Tab-separated table of C-alpha atoms in Angstrom:
chain	number	residue	atom	x	y	z
A	123	MET	CA	127.024	98.123	128.640
A	124	GLY	CA	124.140	98.287	126.196
A	125	GLN	CA	122.723	101.540	125.053
A	126	ALA	CA	120.220	102.883	127.579
A	127	ARG	CA	116.668	103.499	126.497
A	128	LEU	CA	115.149	106.907	126.793
A	129	PRO	CA	112.410	107.121	129.403
A	130	ALA	CA	108.914	106.951	128.001
A	131	PRO	CA	106.927	110.200	128.009
A	132	ARG	CA	104.568	110.494	130.939
A	133	GLY	CA	101.473	110.702	128.740
A	134	LEU	CA	102.532	107.606	126.846
A	135	SER	CA	103.135	105.687	130.082
A	136	CYS	CA	99.637	106.518	131.301
A	137	CYS	CA	98.113	105.340	128.027
A	138	VAL	CA	100.097	102.110	128.185
A	139	LEU	CA	99.041	101.515	131.808
A	140	VAL	CA	95.373	101.999	130.952
A	141	LEU	CA	95.769	99.796	127.893
A	142	LEU	CA	97.397	96.999	129.869
A	143	LEU	CA	94.676	97.110	132.493
A	144	LEU	CA	92.038	96.884	129.778
A	145	LEU	CA	93.816	94.040	128.040
A	146	GLY	CA	94.091	91.771	131.039
A	147	GLY	CA	96.289	93.319	133.750
A	148	SER	CA	96.062	91.928	137.270
A	149	GLY	CA	94.346	95.066	138.521
A	150	SER	CA	94.253	96.354	142.095
A	151	PRO	CA	92.261	95.208	145.149
A	152	GLY	CA	88.608	96.054	144.881
A	153	THR	CA	88.551	96.398	141.095
A	154	THR	CA	86.321	94.393	138.793
A	155	PRO	CA	88.001	91.092	137.929
A	156	PRO	CA	89.352	90.867	134.390
A	157	PRO	CA	87.469	88.927	131.733
A	158	ARG	CA	87.826	85.212	131.645
A	159	ALA	CA	91.418	84.357	130.734
A	160	PRO	CA	92.415	82.081	127.846
A	161	TRP	CA	93.530	79.383	130.279
A	162	ALA	CA	90.149	79.230	132.120
A	163	GLU	CA	88.879	76.450	129.898
A	164	GLU	CA	91.857	74.256	130.825
A	165	GLN	CA	91.648	74.794	134.574
A	166	GLY	CA	87.882	75.201	134.945
A	167	ALA	CA	86.203	78.563	135.583
A	168	VAL	CA	85.526	79.672	139.158
A	169	PRO	CA	81.767	80.165	139.740
A	170	GLU	CA	80.744	83.770	140.418
A	171	GLY	CA	81.020	84.366	144.159
A	172	GLY	CA	82.439	80.887	144.590
A	173	PRO	CA	85.093	80.123	147.168
A	174	TRP	CA	88.656	80.873	146.062
A	175	GLY	CA	89.755	78.005	148.248
A	176	ARG	CA	88.726	75.597	145.523
A	177	VAL	CA	91.584	76.830	143.352
A	178	ARG	CA	95.010	75.802	144.467
A	179	TYR	CA	97.402	78.530	145.498
A	180	GLU	CA	99.941	77.399	142.935
A	181	THR	CA	97.409	77.725	140.114
A	182	VAL	CA	96.469	81.280	141.072
A	183	LYS	CA	100.137	82.188	141.353
A	184	LYS	CA	100.829	80.726	137.943
A	185	HIS	CA	97.932	82.617	136.373
A	186	LEU	CA	98.923	85.943	137.895
A	187	GLY	CA	102.471	85.348	136.756
A	188	ALA	CA	101.231	84.721	133.225
A	189	VAL	CA	99.291	88.002	133.251
A	190	SER	CA	102.375	89.840	134.503
A	191	ALA	CA	104.508	88.247	131.782
A	192	LEU	CA	101.936	89.184	129.157
A	193	SER	CA	101.937	92.794	130.368
A	194	LYS	CA	105.730	92.827	130.207
A	195	GLN	CA	105.632	91.471	126.664
A	196	TYR	CA	103.161	94.175	125.640
A	197	TRP	CA	105.481	96.841	127.035
A	198	GLN	CA	108.552	95.379	125.309
A	199	TYR	CA	106.622	95.212	122.042
A	200	LEU	CA	105.562	98.876	122.292
A	201	ALA	CA	109.010	100.043	123.413
A	202	CYS	CA	110.643	98.435	120.403
A	203	LYS	CA	108.063	100.075	118.166
A	204	VAL	CA	109.113	103.471	119.521
A	205	TRP	CA	112.850	103.027	120.226
A	206	GLN	CA	114.613	100.724	117.797
A	207	GLU	CA	117.995	100.371	119.530
A	208	GLY	CA	118.776	96.958	120.999
A	209	CYS	CA	115.553	95.360	119.829
A	210	GLU	CA	117.002	92.643	117.657
A	211	GLU	CA	116.761	90.025	120.396
A	212	GLU	CA	113.261	91.163	121.353
A	213	GLU	CA	112.124	90.922	117.728
A	214	LYS	CA	113.492	87.367	117.534
A	215	GLN	CA	111.686	86.410	120.730
A	216	GLN	CA	108.517	88.075	119.428
A	217	GLU	CA	108.618	85.948	116.278
A	218	GLU	CA	108.939	82.815	118.427
A	219	ARG	CA	106.011	83.879	120.621
A	220	GLU	CA	103.810	84.623	117.616
A	221	ALA	CA	104.611	81.202	116.189
A	222	SER	CA	103.433	79.546	119.390
A	223	TRP	CA	100.556	81.676	120.684
A	224	GLY	CA	100.870	85.295	119.531
A	225	PHE	CA	99.475	88.434	121.128
A	226	PRO	CA	95.728	88.569	121.509
A	227	LEU	CA	94.547	90.159	118.264
A	228	VAL	CA	92.742	93.113	119.832
A	229	GLY	CA	95.713	93.910	122.064
A	230	GLN	CA	98.161	93.925	119.184
A	231	ASP	CA	95.882	96.199	117.157
A	232	TYR	CA	95.701	98.669	120.040
A	233	LEU	CA	99.465	98.649	120.433
A	234	GLU	CA	99.910	99.388	116.718
A	235	ILE	CA	97.510	102.328	117.048
A	236	LEU	CA	99.218	103.616	120.182
A	237	SER	CA	102.738	103.419	118.771
A	238	ALA	CA	101.590	105.157	115.567
A	239	TRP	CA	99.917	107.864	117.682
A	240	TYR	CA	103.127	108.501	119.588
A	241	CYS	CA	105.194	108.568	116.381
A	242	SER	CA	102.899	111.252	114.975
A	243	PHE	CA	104.407	113.764	117.437
A	244	GLY	CA	108.011	113.324	116.357
A	245	LYS	CA	110.562	111.155	114.646
A	246	CYS	CA	110.907	107.914	116.549
A	247	CYS	CA	111.933	105.360	113.954
A	248	GLU	CA	115.368	105.189	112.391
A	249	THR	CA	113.883	104.214	109.047
A	250	GLY	CA	111.146	106.850	109.107
A	251	ASP	CA	108.598	104.120	108.364
A	252	CYS	CA	106.180	105.380	111.011
A	253	ARG	CA	106.022	108.734	109.193
A	254	ILE	CA	104.553	107.183	106.031
A	255	ILE	CA	100.830	107.924	105.762
A	256	ASN	CA	99.907	107.217	102.100
A	257	ASN	CA	96.749	109.306	102.264
A	258	ILE	CA	95.433	108.753	98.742
A	259	THR	CA	91.954	109.964	99.685
A	260	GLY	CA	93.390	113.277	100.880
A	261	LEU	CA	95.542	113.545	97.764
A	262	GLU	CA	92.531	113.101	95.520
A	263	ALA	CA	90.509	115.632	97.528
A	264	ASP	CA	93.256	118.273	97.370
A	265	PHE	CA	93.695	117.716	93.658
A	266	SER	CA	89.970	118.387	93.189
A	267	GLY	CA	90.043	121.572	95.262
A	268	GLN	CA	93.459	123.093	94.522
A	269	LEU	CA	94.764	121.783	91.175
A	270	HIS	CA	93.088	123.849	88.466
A	271	GLY	CA	92.784	123.061	84.767
A	272	GLN	CA	94.618	119.717	84.927
A	273	HIS	CA	92.031	116.959	84.565
A	274	LEU	CA	94.570	114.614	82.971
A	275	ALA	CA	97.200	115.036	85.685
A	276	LYS	CA	94.594	114.513	88.427
A	277	ASP	CA	93.481	111.172	87.055
A	278	VAL	CA	96.856	109.791	85.986
A	279	VAL	CA	98.786	110.636	89.148
A	280	VAL	CA	96.142	109.342	91.577
A	281	GLN	CA	95.609	106.091	89.687
A	282	ALA	CA	99.333	105.492	89.135
A	283	VAL	CA	100.370	106.110	92.748
A	284	GLN	CA	97.424	104.244	94.252
A	285	GLY	CA	97.921	101.214	92.022
A	286	PHE	CA	101.639	101.124	92.748
A	287	LEU	CA	101.213	101.326	96.525
A	288	GLN	CA	98.581	98.585	96.481
A	289	ASN	CA	100.931	96.215	94.672
A	290	PRO	CA	102.471	94.021	97.408
A	291	ARG	CA	105.574	93.213	95.367
A	292	PRO	CA	106.270	95.679	92.510
A	293	ARG	CA	108.778	94.540	89.899
A	294	LYS	CA	110.251	98.018	89.361
A	295	ALA	CA	110.118	101.553	90.655
A	296	LEU	CA	107.183	103.757	89.658
A	297	VAL	CA	108.484	106.427	87.245
A	298	LEU	CA	106.336	109.449	86.391
A	299	SER	CA	107.410	112.120	83.914
A	300	PHE	CA	105.606	115.491	84.194
A	301	HIS	CA	105.617	117.722	81.091
A	302	GLY	CA	104.309	121.207	80.400
A	303	TRP	CA	105.015	124.894	80.551
A	304	SER	CA	106.374	126.548	83.651
A	305	GLY	CA	103.701	127.431	86.208
A	306	THR	CA	101.164	124.809	85.117
A	307	GLY	CA	101.421	122.821	88.373
A	308	LYS	CA	104.211	120.241	87.967
A	309	ASN	CA	106.069	121.251	91.134
A	310	PHE	CA	102.782	121.794	92.932
A	311	VAL	CA	101.659	118.224	92.202
A	312	ALA	CA	105.046	116.776	93.210
A	313	ARG	CA	104.888	118.630	96.542
A	314	MET	CA	101.310	117.491	97.069
A	315	VAL	CA	102.254	113.857	96.445
A	316	ALA	CA	105.053	114.146	99.015
A	317	SER	CA	102.787	115.755	101.621
A	318	HIS	CA	100.143	113.018	101.285
A	319	LEU	CA	102.534	110.068	101.251
A	320	TYR	CA	104.668	111.309	104.176
A	321	ARG	CA	103.667	113.144	107.326
A	322	ASP	CA	106.732	115.399	106.966
A	323	GLY	CA	106.206	116.048	103.261
A	324	LEU	CA	109.315	117.315	101.487
A	325	ARG	CA	111.134	117.420	104.854
A	326	SER	CA	110.866	113.656	105.205
A	327	ASP	CA	114.119	111.702	105.219
A	328	CYS	CA	112.464	109.438	102.662
A	329	VAL	CA	112.025	112.259	100.127
A	330	ARG	CA	114.890	113.679	98.064
A	331	VAL	CA	114.594	116.610	95.637
A	332	PHE	CA	117.280	117.298	93.022
A	333	VAL	CA	117.285	120.418	90.824
A	334	SER	CA	119.591	120.001	87.840
A	335	LEU	CA	121.061	123.503	87.641
A	336	LEU	CA	121.259	123.837	91.422
A	337	HIS	CA	122.752	120.494	92.421
A	338	PHE	CA	124.687	119.658	89.228
A	339	PRO	CA	125.652	123.037	87.717
A	340	HIS	CA	129.140	122.289	86.307
A	341	HIS	CA	129.751	119.624	83.671
A	342	ASN	CA	133.421	119.519	84.671
A	343	TYR	CA	132.420	117.847	87.932
A	344	VAL	CA	129.916	115.409	86.509
A	345	ASP	CA	131.895	112.342	87.664
A	346	SER	CA	131.868	113.654	91.229
A	347	TYR	CA	128.145	114.431	90.946
A	348	LYS	CA	127.501	110.924	89.663
A	349	ALA	CA	129.202	109.290	92.651
A	350	GLN	CA	127.381	111.574	95.106
A	351	LEU	CA	124.025	110.955	93.423
A	352	GLN	CA	124.442	107.180	93.512
A	353	ARG	CA	125.413	107.293	97.169
A	354	GLN	CA	122.493	109.547	98.146
A	355	ILE	CA	119.926	107.436	96.312
A	356	SER	CA	121.347	104.204	97.756
A	357	GLU	CA	121.280	105.592	101.293
A	358	THR	CA	117.695	106.780	100.883
A	359	LEU	CA	116.499	103.434	99.530
A	360	GLN	CA	118.294	101.546	102.314
A	361	ARG	CA	116.847	103.813	104.990
A	362	CYS	CA	113.271	103.828	103.708
A	363	ARG	CA	111.045	100.976	102.633
A	364	GLN	CA	109.211	103.613	100.558
A	365	ALA	CA	111.214	106.437	98.977
A	366	LEU	CA	110.230	109.380	96.784
A	367	LEU	CA	112.859	110.981	94.519
A	368	ILE	CA	112.038	114.148	92.549
A	369	PHE	CA	114.194	115.538	89.725
A	370	ASP	CA	113.348	119.082	88.652
A	371	GLU	CA	114.563	120.520	85.328
A	372	ALA	CA	115.037	116.912	84.234
A	373	GLU	CA	115.744	117.851	80.619
A	374	LYS	CA	118.998	119.438	81.814
A	375	LEU	CA	120.347	116.266	83.442
A	376	HIS	CA	123.712	115.174	82.061
A	377	SER	CA	123.701	111.723	80.424
A	378	ASN	CA	126.262	110.441	82.970
A	379	LEU	CA	123.932	111.426	85.798
A	380	LEU	CA	121.128	109.583	84.088
A	381	ASP	CA	123.334	106.486	84.008
A	382	ALA	CA	123.614	106.782	87.792
A	383	ILE	CA	119.837	106.882	88.184
A	384	LYS	CA	118.682	104.206	85.729
A	385	PRO	CA	119.796	101.124	87.726
A	386	PHE	CA	117.504	102.169	90.587
A	387	MET	CA	114.508	102.369	88.264
A	388	ALA	CA	115.091	99.257	86.170
A	389	GLN	CA	113.033	96.103	86.505
A	390	HIS	CA	114.334	93.627	89.041
A	391	GLY	CA	113.631	89.991	89.698
A	392	SER	CA	111.200	89.145	92.467
A	393	LYS	CA	113.599	86.533	93.848
A	394	GLY	CA	115.052	87.815	97.105
A	395	GLN	CA	113.196	91.093	96.828
A	396	VAL	CA	112.107	92.534	100.170
A	397	ASP	CA	108.336	92.640	100.477
A	398	GLN	CA	106.832	96.137	100.353
A	399	GLN	CA	110.141	97.833	99.489
A	400	ARG	CA	109.348	100.392	96.818
A	401	SER	CA	110.459	103.700	95.321
A	402	ILE	CA	108.799	106.433	93.250
A	403	PHE	CA	110.690	108.660	90.797
A	404	ILE	CA	109.136	111.886	89.488
A	405	PHE	CA	110.791	113.874	86.695
A	406	LEU	CA	109.680	117.451	85.992
A	407	SER	CA	110.393	118.854	82.542
A	408	ASN	CA	109.374	121.706	80.239
A	409	LEU	CA	109.915	119.409	77.251
A	410	GLY	CA	106.753	118.835	75.275
A	411	GLY	CA	105.131	122.034	76.502
A	412	ASN	CA	104.694	123.450	72.997
A	413	THR	CA	103.088	120.244	71.723
A	414	ILE	CA	100.650	120.197	74.665
A	415	ASN	CA	99.769	123.859	74.059
A	416	GLU	CA	99.161	123.277	70.349
A	417	VAL	CA	96.661	120.522	71.106
A	418	ALA	CA	94.871	122.709	73.670
A	419	LEU	CA	94.750	125.626	71.216
A	420	ASP	CA	93.372	123.419	68.438
A	421	PHE	CA	90.575	122.251	70.736
A	422	TRP	CA	89.738	125.840	71.688
A	423	ARG	CA	89.653	126.978	68.050
A	424	ALA	CA	87.365	124.056	67.234
A	425	GLY	CA	84.997	125.142	70.012
A	426	ARG	CA	85.681	122.011	72.067
A	427	ALA	CA	86.154	121.994	75.837
A	428	ARG	CA	89.657	121.298	77.101
A	429	GLU	CA	88.220	118.521	79.281
A	430	GLU	CA	87.610	116.611	76.038
A	431	ILE	CA	91.366	116.302	75.495
A	432	SER	CA	92.224	112.643	76.108
A	433	LEU	CA	95.411	111.214	77.503
A	434	GLU	CA	95.776	108.898	74.507
A	435	LEU	CA	95.793	111.818	72.036
A	436	LEU	CA	98.285	113.890	73.998
A	437	GLU	CA	100.527	111.024	75.006
A	438	GLN	CA	100.975	109.847	71.437
A	439	ARG	CA	102.097	113.270	70.200
A	440	LEU	CA	104.124	113.889	73.341
A	441	ARG	CA	106.075	110.652	73.030
A	442	LEU	CA	107.005	111.499	69.435
A	443	GLU	CA	108.426	114.852	70.521
A	444	LEU	CA	110.331	113.318	73.419
A	445	GLN	CA	111.874	110.674	71.195
A	446	GLU	CA	113.095	113.413	68.864
A	447	ALA	CA	114.507	115.219	71.903
A	448	ALA	CA	116.436	112.068	72.835
A	449	GLU	CA	118.141	112.182	69.437
A	450	ASN	CA	119.113	115.792	70.162
A	451	SER	CA	121.068	114.809	73.331
A	452	TYR	CA	118.284	115.403	75.857
A	453	ALA	CA	119.346	112.641	78.234
A	454	HIS	CA	116.101	112.560	80.215
A	455	SER	CA	114.178	111.584	77.088
A	456	GLN	CA	116.275	108.431	76.789
A	457	LEU	CA	114.311	107.036	79.722
A	458	LEU	CA	111.279	106.861	77.469
A	459	ARG	CA	113.213	105.044	74.755
A	460	GLU	CA	114.396	102.467	77.291
A	461	ASN	CA	110.838	101.956	78.605
A	462	LEU	CA	111.720	103.130	82.110
A	463	ILE	CA	108.987	105.779	82.247
A	464	ASP	CA	105.657	104.289	83.283
A	465	PHE	CA	103.430	107.341	82.809
A	466	VAL	CA	103.908	110.507	80.753
A	467	VAL	CA	101.787	113.138	82.513
A	468	PRO	CA	100.852	116.228	80.417
A	469	PHE	CA	100.068	119.548	82.110
A	470	LEU	CA	97.815	121.788	80.027
A	471	PRO	CA	98.358	125.569	79.720
A	472	LEU	CA	96.263	127.640	82.139
A	473	GLU	CA	93.565	130.054	81.011
A	474	TYR	CA	92.281	133.299	82.532
A	475	HIS	CA	89.717	131.695	84.851
A	476	HIS	CA	92.340	129.227	86.128
A	477	VAL	CA	94.586	132.129	87.095
A	478	LYS	CA	91.689	133.673	89.020
A	479	LEU	CA	91.255	130.428	90.956
A	480	CYS	CA	94.972	130.425	91.780
A	481	ALA	CA	94.652	134.008	93.024
A	482	ARG	CA	91.703	133.012	95.201
A	483	ASP	CA	93.747	130.181	96.727
A	484	ALA	CA	96.638	132.559	97.407
A	485	PHE	CA	94.374	135.006	99.256
A	486	LEU	CA	92.802	132.202	101.279
A	487	ALA	CA	96.201	130.731	102.168
A	488	ARG	CA	97.228	134.032	103.725
A	489	GLY	CA	93.868	134.699	105.350
A	490	LEU	CA	93.297	137.849	103.285
A	491	PRO	CA	89.917	139.134	102.039
A	492	TYR	CA	89.259	139.348	98.320
A	493	THR	CA	86.549	140.206	95.811
A	494	GLU	CA	85.860	139.090	92.250
A	495	ALA	CA	87.179	142.453	91.104
A	496	THR	CA	90.419	141.836	93.001
A	497	LEU	CA	90.838	138.410	91.414
A	498	ASP	CA	90.290	139.972	87.988
A	499	GLN	CA	92.946	142.566	88.711
A	500	VAL	CA	95.468	139.880	89.634
A	501	ALA	CA	94.701	137.875	86.493
A	502	GLN	CA	94.972	140.972	84.291
A	503	MET	CA	98.532	141.517	85.541
A	504	MET	CA	99.640	138.292	83.834
A	505	VAL	CA	100.870	137.968	80.238
A	506	PHE	CA	98.682	135.865	77.933
A	507	VAL	CA	99.604	134.191	74.647
A	508	PRO	CA	99.324	133.631	71.673
A	509	LYS	CA	99.416	137.244	70.622
A	510	GLU	CA	96.119	137.078	68.758
A	511	GLU	CA	93.997	134.956	71.104
A	512	LYS	CA	95.670	135.850	74.444
A	513	LEU	CA	94.326	132.562	75.759
A	514	PHE	CA	97.051	130.991	77.899
A	515	SER	CA	98.989	132.502	80.810
A	516	ALA	CA	102.661	132.584	79.781
A	517	GLN	CA	103.735	131.872	83.375
A	518	GLY	CA	100.763	129.840	84.417
A	519	CYS	CA	100.128	130.575	88.096
A	520	LYS	CA	103.797	130.778	89.011
A	521	SER	CA	103.943	134.435	90.106
A	522	VAL	CA	100.374	134.774	91.389
A	523	PRO	CA	101.274	134.575	95.140
A	524	GLN	CA	103.674	137.480	94.655
A	525	ARG	CA	101.128	139.531	92.694
A	526	ILE	CA	98.662	139.687	95.569
A	527	ASN	CA	101.210	141.691	97.565
A	528	TYR	CA	100.018	144.706	95.560
A	529	PHE	CA	96.631	144.397	97.257
A	530	LEU	CA	97.750	144.194	100.865
A	531	PRO	CA	96.204	146.871	103.116
């Protein structure tokens, strides 16, 4: 016997019933007749209040049967949107129906909305596709309100991700490489991207996070790691039409592990490529942090605002440093040499007023009151460098959420 379907939730059944009645169900005695049906032009419309005897019994029966069949098709369509098992035959029949007459456009739109609404309450698709939200507007808004001191990262990440997702048939994976000191926001941005592309954020089955020293700590087992990594990436890409893979501490990746990753990022031919199948790789690295800080310090000493720092200036100097790192066995930097990295994203060092903004966000996130004096106290607990200028927070905002524990009542 075939696998039994789970019963539809009661609330969903009610919504479907109402929807079917609105879209052309046969209704109950005494209700307002449905709008004129598509077949009325062929058979001739019945005048309002006119005698039903003018229409043959067989014609009425045929029309009511067509409405019932249409309602059944709507239900089968919705059920297969929610429960995927055993739907192969239904999908084939649906393609045949669409080729001949298709669902009424408004009805199909409502069914798409309804199935997406139901999926928002829990996992209901094997592929996780219904959990993809791609909320670029929300991503941009959160960057503006919560990502401090990183005007370059805000612009590059939003434009890169938005452009990639709008491409109907990308030729390769999108590869972003984040660089900067610890605590400047690299992990924060990666998490924010995940939470705005997927309803479940980092918990999504379509998102995988690998930390070099945590997941691949022993070089003696690198061959085993390589096989596991290839299998996990392959499974994720097969399961999800849109996958996000994040590699933290990327500069510590072994070269053999990089060999396992590169085939999934390389350019592929469009022939036979599945439409809308795409993947995003994000690498987080401390490499290049000193170069980025030197540029920011030079601008400060020259009396220029950090917002005047351009991507072109930083990227040029950053690429030179990363190419030198590749010669010194930093495997991750080889991606740049092989033109697999699409965007190098610099994260600038954070200054005193940025740390205060991070402290404010930490208080707000926990629903705690604060004052300007309190924010100053939190910022003053951080270590600032260089020794003479004391301009940049040595840890960025990394330990700020823990620091506010000193101010709990």
